[in-house]
XYZ file of C-alpha atoms in Angstrom:
354
model
C 110.731 99.490 82.204
C 109.039 97.469 84.947
C 105.234 97.372 84.947
C 103.438 99.183 87.729
C 99.864 99.938 88.661
C 98.113 101.797 91.438
C 96.879 99.948 94.501
C 93.086 100.114 94.545
C 93.156 100.991 98.257
C 95.914 103.586 98.677
C 96.706 104.614 95.086
C 100.465 104.186 95.517
C 102.236 102.151 92.869
C 102.629 98.405 93.031
C 105.648 97.376 90.964
C 106.931 93.966 89.898
C 110.479 93.981 91.355
C 113.830 93.058 89.832
C 114.621 89.365 90.190
C 118.226 90.200 91.061
C 117.160 92.300 94.048
C 114.904 89.501 95.284
C 117.692 86.938 95.098
C 120.088 89.183 96.990
C 117.553 89.760 99.773
C 116.296 86.196 100.093
C 119.310 83.875 100.194
C 117.417 80.667 101.009
C 115.587 80.466 97.685
C 116.057 77.349 95.660
C 115.539 76.352 92.069
C 112.125 74.738 91.887
C 111.949 73.890 88.204
C 112.836 74.924 84.689
C 113.316 78.681 84.594
C 112.082 79.084 88.160
C 113.685 80.520 91.256
C 110.963 80.428 93.863
C 110.371 80.444 97.568
C 106.909 79.386 98.772
C 105.521 80.014 102.251
C 102.215 80.543 104.011
C 100.742 83.969 103.367
C 99.922 84.364 107.069
C 103.551 83.737 107.948
C 104.785 86.391 105.532
C 102.231 88.877 106.845
C 103.499 88.388 110.404
C 107.148 88.950 109.531
C 109.144 92.054 108.684
C 110.499 90.568 105.439
C 110.137 92.748 102.335
C 109.050 95.768 104.358
C 111.539 98.328 103.030
C 110.386 101.645 101.583
C 110.018 100.140 98.104
C 109.739 96.433 98.868
C 106.345 96.594 100.546
C 104.880 98.206 97.423
C 106.181 95.271 95.381
C 104.355 92.750 97.589
C 100.732 92.488 96.531
C 97.588 90.467 95.987
C 95.250 90.499 92.989
C 91.477 90.828 93.120
C 90.038 89.228 90.000
C 86.767 87.892 88.610
C 86.506 84.104 88.648
C 84.256 82.849 85.794
C 83.717 79.467 87.446
C 82.144 80.943 90.573
C 80.901 84.166 88.950
C 82.428 86.048 91.858
C 85.498 88.112 92.641
C 88.318 86.236 94.295
C 91.426 87.212 96.224
C 94.773 85.767 95.172
C 97.689 84.806 97.339
C 100.628 87.139 97.922
C 103.192 87.746 95.179
C 106.647 89.279 95.239
C 107.626 88.144 91.762
C 109.917 89.549 89.113
C 107.997 89.545 85.838
C 106.733 91.739 83.016
C 103.136 91.053 83.986
C 101.167 90.798 87.201
C 100.642 87.313 88.548
C 100.015 85.821 91.948
C 99.242 82.416 93.473
C 95.668 81.241 92.968
C 95.683 79.897 96.520
C 94.978 82.906 98.742
C 96.799 81.214 101.640
C 100.101 80.998 99.766
C 102.851 83.536 99.179
C 105.415 83.230 96.407
C 108.698 85.096 96.101
C 111.166 85.079 93.227
C 110.867 84.394 89.505
C 109.169 81.791 87.348
C 108.056 81.486 83.743
C 105.587 78.764 84.677
C 102.025 80.074 85.104
C 100.489 76.919 86.570
C 99.100 77.676 89.996
C 99.082 81.393 89.251
C 96.516 83.915 88.108
C 98.095 86.204 85.496
C 97.122 89.573 84.003
C 98.874 91.838 81.529
C 99.483 95.424 82.551
C 96.692 96.842 80.371
C 94.133 94.825 82.331
C 95.520 96.122 85.620
C 96.403 99.800 85.188
C 93.479 100.839 82.962
C 91.635 102.780 85.662
C 94.601 105.003 86.568
C 95.348 105.851 82.915
C 94.027 109.306 82.019
C 93.092 108.014 78.562
C 90.724 105.365 79.925
C 87.679 107.131 78.511
C 89.051 106.846 74.961
C 89.632 103.120 74.971
C 87.245 100.676 73.407
C 85.185 99.219 76.268
C 85.670 95.547 77.067
C 83.898 93.075 79.300
C 84.255 94.376 82.870
C 85.072 90.866 84.092
C 88.389 90.881 82.217
C 89.945 93.445 84.547
C 91.820 92.737 87.764
C 92.999 94.974 90.569
C 96.194 95.200 92.585
C 96.124 95.695 96.337
C 99.280 95.875 98.438
C 99.450 92.963 100.861
C 99.858 95.475 103.679
C 96.849 97.513 102.545
C 94.770 94.335 102.481
C 95.883 93.440 106.018
C 94.844 96.901 107.204
C 91.519 96.566 105.380
C 90.751 93.336 107.230
C 91.595 94.938 110.546
C 90.001 98.362 110.166
C 87.168 97.932 107.646
C 85.679 94.448 107.880
C 87.220 91.097 108.758
C 84.636 89.556 106.408
C 85.391 91.895 103.496
C 86.558 89.017 101.314
C 82.946 87.861 101.084
C 81.937 91.288 99.784
C 84.644 91.987 97.210
C 82.121 93.475 94.759
C 81.277 96.217 97.247
C 84.862 96.624 98.440
C 86.052 97.148 94.855
C 83.214 99.512 93.992
C 83.851 101.814 96.949
C 87.658 101.655 96.772
C 87.788 102.224 93.015
C 85.340 105.098 93.189
C 87.427 106.696 95.907
C 90.610 106.327 93.875
C 89.026 107.698 90.695
C 87.578 110.677 92.511
C 91.070 111.635 93.684
C 92.937 111.191 90.402
C 92.228 114.669 88.951
C 92.835 116.511 92.216
C 95.920 117.860 93.914
C 96.321 114.447 95.548
C 97.964 113.286 92.300
C 100.710 115.878 92.758
C 101.125 114.672 96.321
C 101.514 111.069 95.238
C 103.993 111.987 92.494
C 106.079 113.879 95.010
C 105.857 110.919 97.361
C 107.140 108.509 94.741
C 109.899 110.823 93.542
C 111.244 111.081 97.069
C 111.109 107.286 97.485
C 109.363 107.762 100.818
C 106.829 105.773 102.705
C 107.429 102.951 105.152
C 105.283 99.856 105.190
C 101.957 100.847 106.790
C 101.317 97.462 108.419
C 104.659 96.092 109.592
C 107.017 99.022 110.128
C 110.643 97.788 110.265
C 111.670 100.471 112.765
C 108.931 99.283 115.117
C 110.025 95.664 114.740
C 113.603 96.582 115.627
C 112.377 98.593 118.590
C 110.353 95.653 119.926
C 113.428 93.416 119.783
C 115.488 96.101 121.508
C 112.961 96.326 124.347
C 112.922 92.547 124.778
C 116.702 92.617 125.079
C 116.617 95.470 127.603
C 114.340 93.473 129.895
C 116.369 90.285 129.349
C 119.600 92.099 130.223
C 118.036 93.361 133.433
C 116.700 89.924 134.371
C 120.167 88.432 133.837
C 121.598 90.716 136.534
C 119.343 90.192 139.583
C 121.962 91.251 142.111
C 122.655 94.482 140.284
C 118.921 95.065 139.835
C 118.442 95.020 143.603
C 121.413 97.219 144.338
C 121.469 100.973 144.701
C 123.971 101.161 141.842
C 121.158 100.525 139.371
C 118.534 102.722 141.009
C 119.987 105.897 142.512
C 118.358 107.340 145.596
C 115.722 109.542 143.987
C 112.443 110.676 145.533
C 109.522 108.255 145.553
C 106.213 109.922 144.731
C 103.816 108.480 147.290
C 100.554 108.679 145.378
C 98.179 105.954 144.173
C 98.953 104.487 140.762
C 95.695 105.929 139.423
C 96.863 109.452 140.253
C 100.320 108.799 138.847
C 98.742 107.615 135.580
C 96.675 110.803 135.378
C 99.863 112.838 135.792
C 101.678 110.847 133.105
C 98.724 111.248 130.736
C 99.394 114.995 130.702
C 103.057 114.614 129.736
C 104.623 114.014 126.340
C 107.485 111.565 125.841
C 110.185 114.142 126.612
C 108.512 115.311 129.811
C 107.928 111.728 130.934
C 111.631 110.967 130.630
C 112.521 114.034 132.689
C 109.855 113.146 135.235
C 111.173 109.592 135.617
C 114.728 110.867 136.053
C 113.645 113.175 138.868
C 111.143 110.893 140.616
C 111.151 107.126 140.867
C 108.398 105.685 138.677
C 107.411 102.012 139.109
C 107.304 99.827 135.957
C 103.480 99.893 135.486
C 103.658 97.753 132.340
C 99.874 97.742 131.895
C 99.818 101.553 131.716
C 102.592 101.760 129.125
C 101.040 98.928 127.120
C 97.759 100.807 126.967
C 99.474 104.075 126.070
C 101.470 102.420 123.275
C 98.424 100.659 121.800
C 97.432 103.362 119.239
C 100.863 103.083 117.578
C 101.351 99.333 117.931
C 99.439 97.043 115.581
C 101.558 94.171 116.909
C 100.136 94.574 120.425
C 98.025 91.400 120.486
C 101.054 89.353 119.446
C 103.415 90.750 122.091
C 100.975 91.641 124.879
C 102.357 88.954 127.186
C 106.011 89.431 126.235
C 108.470 90.385 128.956
C 109.849 93.625 127.563
C 110.570 97.199 128.597
C 107.115 98.634 127.907
C 107.912 102.153 129.065
C 110.892 102.420 126.754
C 108.855 100.983 123.874
C 105.991 103.416 124.417
C 108.177 106.516 124.658
C 110.308 105.523 121.673
C 107.156 104.981 119.580
C 105.859 108.416 120.549
C 109.196 109.965 119.619
C 109.185 108.190 116.235
C 105.688 109.442 115.502
C 106.509 113.010 116.546
C 109.940 113.503 114.997
C 109.975 111.278 111.876
C 107.761 110.279 108.945
C 107.740 106.640 110.083
C 103.968 106.529 110.580
C 102.960 108.880 107.740
C 102.017 106.140 105.272
C 99.976 104.271 107.863
C 98.106 107.383 108.954
C 97.287 108.348 105.385
C 95.993 104.872 104.516
C 93.995 104.590 107.740
C 92.318 107.888 106.878
C 91.345 106.426 103.487
C 90.071 103.239 105.102
C 87.964 105.114 107.647
C 86.257 106.975 104.816
C 85.859 103.794 102.784
C 84.468 101.886 105.762
C 81.524 104.239 106.223
C 80.605 104.003 102.550
C 81.214 100.263 102.425
C 78.989 99.442 105.401
C 76.171 101.698 104.243
C 76.361 100.316 100.735
C 75.997 96.762 102.066
C 72.662 97.691 103.642
C 71.159 99.020 100.414
C 68.563 97.018 98.521
C 70.521 97.646 95.321
C 74.127 98.272 96.372
C 76.710 99.811 94.093
C 78.774 97.064 92.441
C 82.197 96.842 90.860
C 80.502 96.335 87.495
C 78.729 99.697 87.853
C 81.921 101.621 88.595
C 84.058 99.810 86.011
C 81.596 100.535 83.229
C 81.250 104.151 84.329
C 85.014 104.524 83.991
C 85.152 102.730 80.653
C 82.477 104.911 79.120
C 84.108 108.060 80.463
C 81.206 109.072 82.640
C 81.705 111.654 85.350
C 82.307 109.933 88.656
C 80.962 111.433 91.848
C 81.342 110.493 95.454
C 78.383 108.497 96.721
C 76.392 110.126 99.498
C 78.286 108.010 101.999
C 81.508 109.957 101.396
C 79.909 113.310 102.181
């Protein structure tokens, strides 16, 4: 049985994957030493790609938050997608490692019992140990969302981040949310909340649509491409107000009946709430109207965005508590929450969650 533990942000399992599945998916790996089959790359590069973003793969791609005795502070590891019977990740936070290795040099390593202790219902019966011996798993995607929606400087406040996130997770364990999560896992649902593969494919499709049109300038100017349909002679501002009142289906019908100019800036703005990649593709030449309407259809008719919306709801709640806790003279720390859990004390939401 593969080891798994709950992500301290979202609560969904993080699992060390099968080495065989990694090797099948990542053909360009090479042997990098005795008993090793590794592929190293920059963590930022991996976070910008759609690799390992399948319904299970993204949960197997994680970072560790651990206490560093040398600095007497919590540290963030690099990204790991490693087949192993324990949890380990690169010490260098800017590195990502994929594959399998028995060598632990350059890695921080924790056995399962030091990772999953907080989500085990028997935690109150265990003999307490030094709180600094525990580490925490956070999905790489959940960490990326935390940086974007909670605090870009959160890495300098890991004590507070852990305290608030862990308290939130513990407060939900005994509730009906556990049944929800079990059902979620049993159904093998949940797309990557940060880089959704369907969205990535859609972006490429819209680039190709615009490229195909640009490659046919004569046809683009001809009436064969644009039938003689009425032109609504109103200012763009008024047209935008009309479009704002229409859903994706009505917009398509509207644009079939009345000629609608490209208005890329409008469609870019309308797509923004569903498009975390916007800053990266803002200046791309693509079919923005098609992208916007397809995103709205995905959100309305599928569960593509369900994981993201659930995690963003958690992060919004955590952000309020996190920021208020930072302003306190004596803020809640990870040590406080860890020891409360170890000694089986009743955990309550802080005032900030109410």
